[in-house]
Amino acid sequence: GISIHQYIIEQRLTQAAQLLLEGDRNVSEIAAIVGYGKPSNLAAAFKKKYGVTPKNYRESRFGNAKK
């Protein structure tokens, strides 16, 4: 299994990925929604899990249509 802390991080990142794909919120807003005080902390954790930054994750799904 995984630790509770790691489970919470996984849940936050999963929710962030979903929010990136379903809405027009920016990364700063999404970071606050999922519990990161700084967008840079979300970006670092997101890149570690998904291999891309949140912005690039969104763009890879939608092209440059959404910013």
Coordinates of C-alpha atoms in Angstrom, one line a residue:
G1 CA 0.0 0.0 0.0
I2 CA 0.9 3.6 0.1
S3 CA 1.0 6.1 2.9
I4 CA -2.0 8.4 3.7
H5 CA 0.1 11.4 2.7
Q6 CA 0.9 9.8 -0.7
Y7 CA -2.7 8.9 -1.2
I8 CA -3.8 12.5 -0.6
I9 CA -1.2 13.7 -3.1
E10 CA -2.4 11.2 -5.7
Q11 CA -6.0 12.4 -5.2
R12 CA -5.1 16.0 -5.5
L13 CA -3.2 15.4 -8.7
T14 CA -6.0 13.3 -10.2
Q15 CA -8.5 16.1 -9.4
A16 CA -6.1 18.7 -10.8
A17 CA -5.8 16.7 -14.1
Q18 CA -9.6 16.5 -14.3
L19 CA -10.1 20.2 -13.6
L20 CA -7.5 21.1 -16.3
L21 CA -9.4 19.1 -18.9
E22 CA -13.0 20.2 -18.0
G23 CA -12.8 23.9 -17.3
D24 CA -11.3 27.2 -18.1
R25 CA -9.7 27.7 -14.7
N26 CA -6.0 28.7 -14.7
V27 CA -3.3 26.7 -12.9
S28 CA -3.3 29.1 -9.9
E29 CA -7.0 28.5 -9.3
I30 CA -6.7 24.8 -9.7
A31 CA -3.8 24.7 -7.3
A32 CA -5.9 26.5 -4.7
I33 CA -8.9 24.2 -5.3
V34 CA -6.9 21.0 -4.8
G35 CA -5.0 22.2 -1.8
Y36 CA -1.7 23.6 -3.0
G37 CA -0.7 26.9 -1.5
K38 CA 1.6 27.7 -4.5
P39 CA 1.0 26.9 -8.1
S40 CA 4.7 26.0 -8.4
N41 CA 4.2 23.2 -5.9
L42 CA 1.4 21.8 -7.9
A43 CA 3.4 22.1 -11.1
A44 CA 6.3 20.2 -9.6
A45 CA 4.2 17.4 -8.2
F46 CA 2.1 17.2 -11.4
K47 CA 5.2 17.0 -13.6
K48 CA 6.7 14.3 -11.3
K49 CA 3.5 12.2 -11.8
Y50 CA 2.5 12.9 -15.4
G51 CA 5.8 13.9 -16.9
V52 CA 4.5 17.3 -18.1
T53 CA 3.5 20.6 -16.5
P54 CA -0.2 21.3 -15.9
K55 CA -0.2 23.8 -18.8
N56 CA 1.4 21.4 -21.2
Y57 CA -1.0 18.6 -20.1
R58 CA -3.9 20.8 -21.0
E59 CA -2.4 21.9 -24.3
S60 CA -1.6 18.3 -25.2
R61 CA -5.3 17.5 -24.9
F62 CA -6.7 20.6 -26.5
G63 CA -4.0 22.0 -28.7
N64 CA -3.5 25.7 -28.3
A65 CA -7.3 26.4 -28.2
K66 CA -7.4 26.7 -24.4
K67 CA -4.9 28.8 -22.5

